Amino acid sequence: MDDDRATWRVDDEVLNALVAEAVAQASTAEVVDQAAARAFATHRTLLTAGRELEVELALLELVHDSLELSGARAVRSRDGAQPRSLEFRGQDGTGLEVELRDGVVEGQLLPPRAGRVTVLRGDGAATEVDTDDVGYFRVDGDVTGPVQLRITRGTSTTSTTEWLTW
């Protein structure tokens, strides 16, 4: 056991000597180059994150919620349940109309066109559906709790709603 500790000590001393020699041989230019490379990589990562954040900031504003209509009657379905209707609008004229009823989300992109809708839940689960050519979509299943809708048209246009509790 004492031999093992002595070997470790010798190995540590050899390692320390090698590190000291490598540091002594490194020129200031090499150190600056390495620091610049790290700074560039960090800056590039921040730019990428910034672009992703800009996409997130294309927020669709809630302009109509049937639950907030004071004194108005809700439209009733054939089975007597009261659907909740929501309308979202973006600054660029895009929008989204949504109706919620019995765990089903139905809606349409505005202006009408094909796209993809992602329903994000607070627990991290996500459901994606493609719309038809006029922007209609339907999502069945558990869409309770905090929910956010993300709309993608083409390859780059993305809008998102605020988080809502349905």
PDB file of C-alpha atoms in Angstrom:
ATOM      1  CA  MET A   1       0.000   0.000   0.000  1.00  0.00           C
ATOM      2  CA  ASP A   2       2.855   2.393   0.781  1.00  0.00           C
ATOM      3  CA  ASP A   3       4.331   1.618  -2.639  1.00  0.00           C
ATOM      4  CA  ASP A   4       1.048   2.665  -4.302  1.00  0.00           C
ATOM      5  CA  ARG A   5       1.033   6.038  -2.489  1.00  0.00           C
ATOM      6  CA  ALA A   6       4.653   6.649  -3.444  1.00  0.00           C
ATOM      7  CA  THR A   7       3.831   5.847  -7.073  1.00  0.00           C
ATOM      8  CA  TRP A   8       0.863   8.264  -6.988  1.00  0.00           C
ATOM      9  CA  ARG A   9       3.068  10.967  -5.545  1.00  0.00           C
ATOM     10  CA  VAL A  10       5.680  10.422  -8.269  1.00  0.00           C
ATOM     11  CA  ASP A  11       2.950  10.375 -10.949  1.00  0.00           C
ATOM     12  CA  ASP A  12       1.516  13.640  -9.581  1.00  0.00           C
ATOM     13  CA  GLU A  13       4.946  15.240  -9.571  1.00  0.00           C
ATOM     14  CA  VAL A  14       5.583  14.124 -13.155  1.00  0.00           C
ATOM     15  CA  LEU A  15       2.172  15.433 -14.231  1.00  0.00           C
ATOM     16  CA  ASN A  16       2.768  18.780 -12.510  1.00  0.00           C
ATOM     17  CA  ALA A  17       6.156  19.086 -14.213  1.00  0.00           C
ATOM     18  CA  LEU A  18       4.631  18.330 -17.633  1.00  0.00           C
ATOM     19  CA  VAL A  19       1.849  20.886 -17.119  1.00  0.00           C
ATOM     20  CA  ALA A  20       4.337  23.541 -15.962  1.00  0.00           C
ATOM     21  CA  GLU A  21       6.510  22.875 -19.020  1.00  0.00           C
ATOM     22  CA  ALA A  22       3.543  23.105 -21.405  1.00  0.00           C
ATOM     23  CA  VAL A  23       2.370  26.373 -19.863  1.00  0.00           C
ATOM     24  CA  ALA A  24       5.869  27.824 -20.052  1.00  0.00           C
ATOM     25  CA  GLN A  25       6.123  26.920 -23.745  1.00  0.00           C
ATOM     26  CA  ALA A  26       2.748  28.415 -24.654  1.00  0.00           C
ATOM     27  CA  SER A  27       3.227  31.807 -26.202  1.00  0.00           C
ATOM     28  CA  THR A  28       1.035  34.782 -25.427  1.00  0.00           C
ATOM     29  CA  ALA A  29      -0.266  34.699 -29.003  1.00  0.00           C
ATOM     30  CA  GLU A  30      -1.500  31.121 -28.570  1.00  0.00           C
ATOM     31  CA  VAL A  31      -3.296  32.019 -25.355  1.00  0.00           C
ATOM     32  CA  VAL A  32      -4.927  35.037 -27.030  1.00  0.00           C
ATOM     33  CA  ASP A  33      -5.919  32.926 -30.056  1.00  0.00           C
ATOM     34  CA  GLN A  34      -7.532  30.308 -27.827  1.00  0.00           C
ATOM     35  CA  ALA A  35      -9.403  32.964 -25.836  1.00  0.00           C
ATOM     36  CA  ALA A  36     -10.596  34.591 -29.065  1.00  0.00           C
ATOM     37  CA  ALA A  37     -11.815  31.240 -30.391  1.00  0.00           C
ATOM     38  CA  ARG A  38     -13.776  30.619 -27.190  1.00  0.00           C
ATOM     39  CA  ALA A  39     -15.255  34.140 -27.331  1.00  0.00           C
ATOM     40  CA  PHE A  40     -16.255  33.658 -30.976  1.00  0.00           C
ATOM     41  CA  ALA A  41     -17.963  30.350 -30.207  1.00  0.00           C
ATOM     42  CA  THR A  42     -19.825  31.923 -27.284  1.00  0.00           C
ATOM     43  CA  HIS A  43     -20.882  34.902 -29.408  1.00  0.00           C
ATOM     44  CA  ARG A  44     -22.120  32.606 -32.171  1.00  0.00           C
ATOM     45  CA  THR A  45     -24.140  30.597 -29.655  1.00  0.00           C
ATOM     46  CA  LEU A  46     -25.712  33.796 -28.323  1.00  0.00           C
ATOM     47  CA  LEU A  47     -26.613  34.939 -31.847  1.00  0.00           C
ATOM     48  CA  THR A  48     -28.298  31.610 -32.549  1.00  0.00           C
ATOM     49  CA  ALA A  49     -30.219  31.818 -29.277  1.00  0.00           C
ATOM     50  CA  GLY A  50     -31.211  35.382 -30.160  1.00  0.00           C
ATOM     51  CA  ARG A  51     -32.643  34.274 -33.505  1.00  0.00           C
ATOM     52  CA  GLU A  52     -34.636  31.567 -31.754  1.00  0.00           C
ATOM     53  CA  LEU A  53     -35.863  34.135 -29.249  1.00  0.00           C
ATOM     54  CA  GLU A  54     -37.008  36.430 -32.068  1.00  0.00           C
ATOM     55  CA  VAL A  55     -39.135  33.553 -33.349  1.00  0.00           C
ATOM     56  CA  GLU A  56     -40.614  33.150 -29.898  1.00  0.00           C
ATOM     57  CA  LEU A  57     -41.409  36.859 -29.780  1.00  0.00           C
ATOM     58  CA  ALA A  58     -43.773  36.647 -32.790  1.00  0.00           C
ATOM     59  CA  LEU A  59     -46.604  36.615 -30.267  1.00  0.00           C
ATOM     60  CA  LEU A  60     -50.231  36.322 -31.275  1.00  0.00           C
ATOM     61  CA  GLU A  61     -52.345  38.531 -29.025  1.00  0.00           C
ATOM     62  CA  LEU A  62     -55.613  37.260 -27.587  1.00  0.00           C
ATOM     63  CA  VAL A  63     -58.276  39.622 -28.981  1.00  0.00           C
ATOM     64  CA  HIS A  64     -61.414  37.620 -28.180  1.00  0.00           C
ATOM     65  CA  ASP A  65     -62.279  35.118 -25.455  1.00  0.00           C
ATOM     66  CA  SER A  66     -65.910  34.036 -25.128  1.00  0.00           C
ATOM     67  CA  LEU A  67     -65.410  33.516 -21.375  1.00  0.00           C
ATOM     68  CA  GLU A  68     -64.669  37.213 -20.940  1.00  0.00           C
ATOM     69  CA  LEU A  69     -67.861  38.428 -22.595  1.00  0.00           C
ATOM     70  CA  SER A  70     -69.925  39.907 -19.802  1.00  0.00           C
ATOM     71  CA  GLY A  71     -73.655  39.330 -20.136  1.00  0.00           C
ATOM     72  CA  ALA A  72     -73.346  37.608 -23.508  1.00  0.00           C
ATOM     73  CA  ARG A  73     -74.742  34.164 -24.141  1.00  0.00           C
ATOM     74  CA  ALA A  74     -72.333  31.522 -25.258  1.00  0.00           C
ATOM     75  CA  VAL A  75     -73.138  29.650 -28.447  1.00  0.00           C
ATOM     76  CA  ARG A  76     -74.408  26.202 -27.593  1.00  0.00           C
ATOM     77  CA  SER A  77     -73.651  23.029 -29.450  1.00  0.00           C
ATOM     78  CA  ARG A  78     -76.238  20.334 -30.223  1.00  0.00           C
ATOM     79  CA  ASP A  79     -75.297  18.412 -27.071  1.00  0.00           C
ATOM     80  CA  GLY A  80     -75.808  21.473 -24.851  1.00  0.00           C
ATOM     81  CA  ALA A  81     -72.135  21.992 -24.003  1.00  0.00           C
ATOM     82  CA  GLN A  82     -70.834  25.533 -24.236  1.00  0.00           C
ATOM     83  CA  PRO A  83     -67.737  25.769 -26.418  1.00  0.00           C
ATOM     84  CA  ARG A  84     -65.120  28.383 -25.672  1.00  0.00           C
ATOM     85  CA  SER A  85     -64.010  30.454 -28.623  1.00  0.00           C
ATOM     86  CA  LEU A  86     -60.729  32.337 -28.804  1.00  0.00           C
ATOM     87  CA  GLU A  87     -59.247  34.597 -31.445  1.00  0.00           C
ATOM     88  CA  PHE A  88     -55.599  35.602 -31.691  1.00  0.00           C
ATOM     89  CA  ARG A  89     -54.055  38.250 -33.955  1.00  0.00           C
ATOM     90  CA  GLY A  90     -50.469  39.083 -34.828  1.00  0.00           C
ATOM     91  CA  GLN A  91     -48.995  42.431 -35.813  1.00  0.00           C
ATOM     92  CA  ASP A  92     -48.391  41.124 -39.320  1.00  0.00           C
ATOM     93  CA  GLY A  93     -52.099  40.399 -39.889  1.00  0.00           C
ATOM     94  CA  THR A  94     -51.851  36.681 -39.243  1.00  0.00           C
ATOM     95  CA  GLY A  95     -54.216  35.116 -36.797  1.00  0.00           C
ATOM     96  CA  LEU A  96     -55.806  32.051 -35.355  1.00  0.00           C
ATOM     97  CA  GLU A  97     -59.398  31.214 -34.424  1.00  0.00           C
ATOM     98  CA  VAL A  98     -59.880  28.385 -31.946  1.00  0.00           C
ATOM     99  CA  GLU A  99     -62.879  26.633 -30.432  1.00  0.00           C
ATOM    100  CA  LEU A 100     -62.526  24.375 -27.387  1.00  0.00           C
ATOM    101  CA  ARG A 101     -65.080  21.764 -26.477  1.00  0.00           C
ATOM    102  CA  ASP A 102     -64.905  18.486 -24.557  1.00  0.00           C
ATOM    103  CA  GLY A 103     -61.137  18.037 -24.881  1.00  0.00           C
ATOM    104  CA  VAL A 104     -61.152  18.891 -28.591  1.00  0.00           C
ATOM    105  CA  VAL A 105     -59.414  21.909 -30.089  1.00  0.00           C
ATOM    106  CA  GLU A 106     -60.620  22.975 -33.524  1.00  0.00           C
ATOM    107  CA  GLY A 107     -59.378  25.998 -35.335  1.00  0.00           C
ATOM    108  CA  GLN A 108     -58.297  27.798 -38.438  1.00  0.00           C
ATOM    109  CA  LEU A 109     -55.259  29.808 -39.419  1.00  0.00           C
ATOM    110  CA  LEU A 110     -55.879  33.327 -40.697  1.00  0.00           C
ATOM    111  CA  PRO A 111     -55.487  34.115 -43.491  1.00  0.00           C
ATOM    112  CA  PRO A 112     -56.574  30.636 -44.584  1.00  0.00           C
ATOM    113  CA  ARG A 113     -53.624  28.527 -45.737  1.00  0.00           C
ATOM    114  CA  ALA A 114     -51.832  25.293 -44.977  1.00  0.00           C
ATOM    115  CA  GLY A 115     -49.500  25.069 -42.020  1.00  0.00           C
ATOM    116  CA  ARG A 116     -48.696  23.193 -38.842  1.00  0.00           C
ATOM    117  CA  VAL A 117     -50.068  23.715 -35.333  1.00  0.00           C
ATOM    118  CA  THR A 118     -48.268  22.502 -32.227  1.00  0.00           C
ATOM    119  CA  VAL A 119     -50.124  22.330 -28.919  1.00  0.00           C
ATOM    120  CA  LEU A 120     -47.599  22.645 -26.077  1.00  0.00           C
ATOM    121  CA  ARG A 121     -48.702  21.635 -22.592  1.00  0.00           C
ATOM    122  CA  GLY A 122     -47.254  22.823 -19.313  1.00  0.00           C
ATOM    123  CA  ASP A 123     -45.940  19.337 -18.551  1.00  0.00           C
ATOM    124  CA  GLY A 124     -43.728  19.468 -21.655  1.00  0.00           C
ATOM    125  CA  ALA A 125     -45.904  17.269 -23.866  1.00  0.00           C
ATOM    126  CA  ALA A 126     -46.499  18.483 -27.411  1.00  0.00           C
ATOM    127  CA  THR A 127     -48.991  17.459 -30.085  1.00  0.00           C
ATOM    128  CA  GLU A 128     -48.390  18.495 -33.690  1.00  0.00           C
ATOM    129  CA  VAL A 129     -50.978  18.473 -36.466  1.00  0.00           C
ATOM    130  CA  ASP A 130     -50.890  19.643 -40.058  1.00  0.00           C
ATOM    131  CA  THR A 131     -53.697  21.896 -41.215  1.00  0.00           C
ATOM    132  CA  ASP A 132     -55.576  21.375 -44.441  1.00  0.00           C
ATOM    133  CA  ASP A 133     -55.232  23.769 -47.394  1.00  0.00           C
ATOM    134  CA  VAL A 134     -57.547  26.359 -45.809  1.00  0.00           C
ATOM    135  CA  GLY A 135     -55.821  26.230 -42.417  1.00  0.00           C
ATOM    136  CA  TYR A 136     -58.343  24.030 -40.559  1.00  0.00           C
ATOM    137  CA  PHE A 137     -57.015  21.767 -37.818  1.00  0.00           C
ATOM    138  CA  ARG A 138     -58.343  19.532 -35.050  1.00  0.00           C
ATOM    139  CA  VAL A 139     -56.530  18.212 -31.987  1.00  0.00           C
ATOM    140  CA  ASP A 140     -58.188  15.490 -29.912  1.00  0.00           C
ATOM    141  CA  GLY A 141     -57.062  14.508 -26.444  1.00  0.00           C
ATOM    142  CA  ASP A 142     -56.049  16.062 -23.170  1.00  0.00           C
ATOM    143  CA  VAL A 143     -55.520  19.776 -23.717  1.00  0.00           C
ATOM    144  CA  THR A 144     -56.240  20.934 -20.188  1.00  0.00           C
ATOM    145  CA  GLY A 145     -53.941  22.976 -17.995  1.00  0.00           C
ATOM    146  CA  PRO A 146     -51.485  25.558 -19.272  1.00  0.00           C
ATOM    147  CA  VAL A 147     -51.441  25.379 -23.064  1.00  0.00           C
ATOM    148  CA  GLN A 148     -49.629  27.322 -25.767  1.00  0.00           C
ATOM    149  CA  LEU A 149     -50.277  27.095 -29.505  1.00  0.00           C
ATOM    150  CA  ARG A 150     -47.420  27.444 -31.981  1.00  0.00           C
ATOM    151  CA  ILE A 151     -48.170  28.014 -35.652  1.00  0.00           C
ATOM    152  CA  THR A 152     -45.692  27.355 -38.447  1.00  0.00           C
ATOM    153  CA  ARG A 153     -46.285  28.318 -42.061  1.00  0.00           C
ATOM    154  CA  GLY A 154     -43.679  27.193 -44.544  1.00  0.00           C
ATOM    155  CA  THR A 155     -40.187  26.781 -43.176  1.00  0.00           C
ATOM    156  CA  SER A 156     -39.614  29.954 -41.208  1.00  0.00           C
ATOM    157  CA  THR A 157     -42.796  31.779 -40.188  1.00  0.00           C
ATOM    158  CA  THR A 158     -43.649  30.902 -36.624  1.00  0.00           C
ATOM    159  CA  SER A 159     -46.141  32.555 -34.310  1.00  0.00           C
ATOM    160  CA  THR A 160     -47.090  31.582 -30.811  1.00  0.00           C
ATOM    161  CA  THR A 161     -49.848  32.371 -28.371  1.00  0.00           C
ATOM    162  CA  GLU A 162     -49.353  33.235 -24.750  1.00  0.00           C
ATOM    163  CA  TRP A 163     -49.790  30.436 -22.216  1.00  0.00           C
ATOM    164  CA  LEU A 164     -53.480  29.923 -21.447  1.00  0.00           C
ATOM    165  CA  THR A 165     -55.388  27.755 -19.029  1.00  0.00           C
ATOM    166  CA  TRP A 166     -58.246  25.935 -20.743  1.00  0.00           C
TER     167      TRP A 166
END
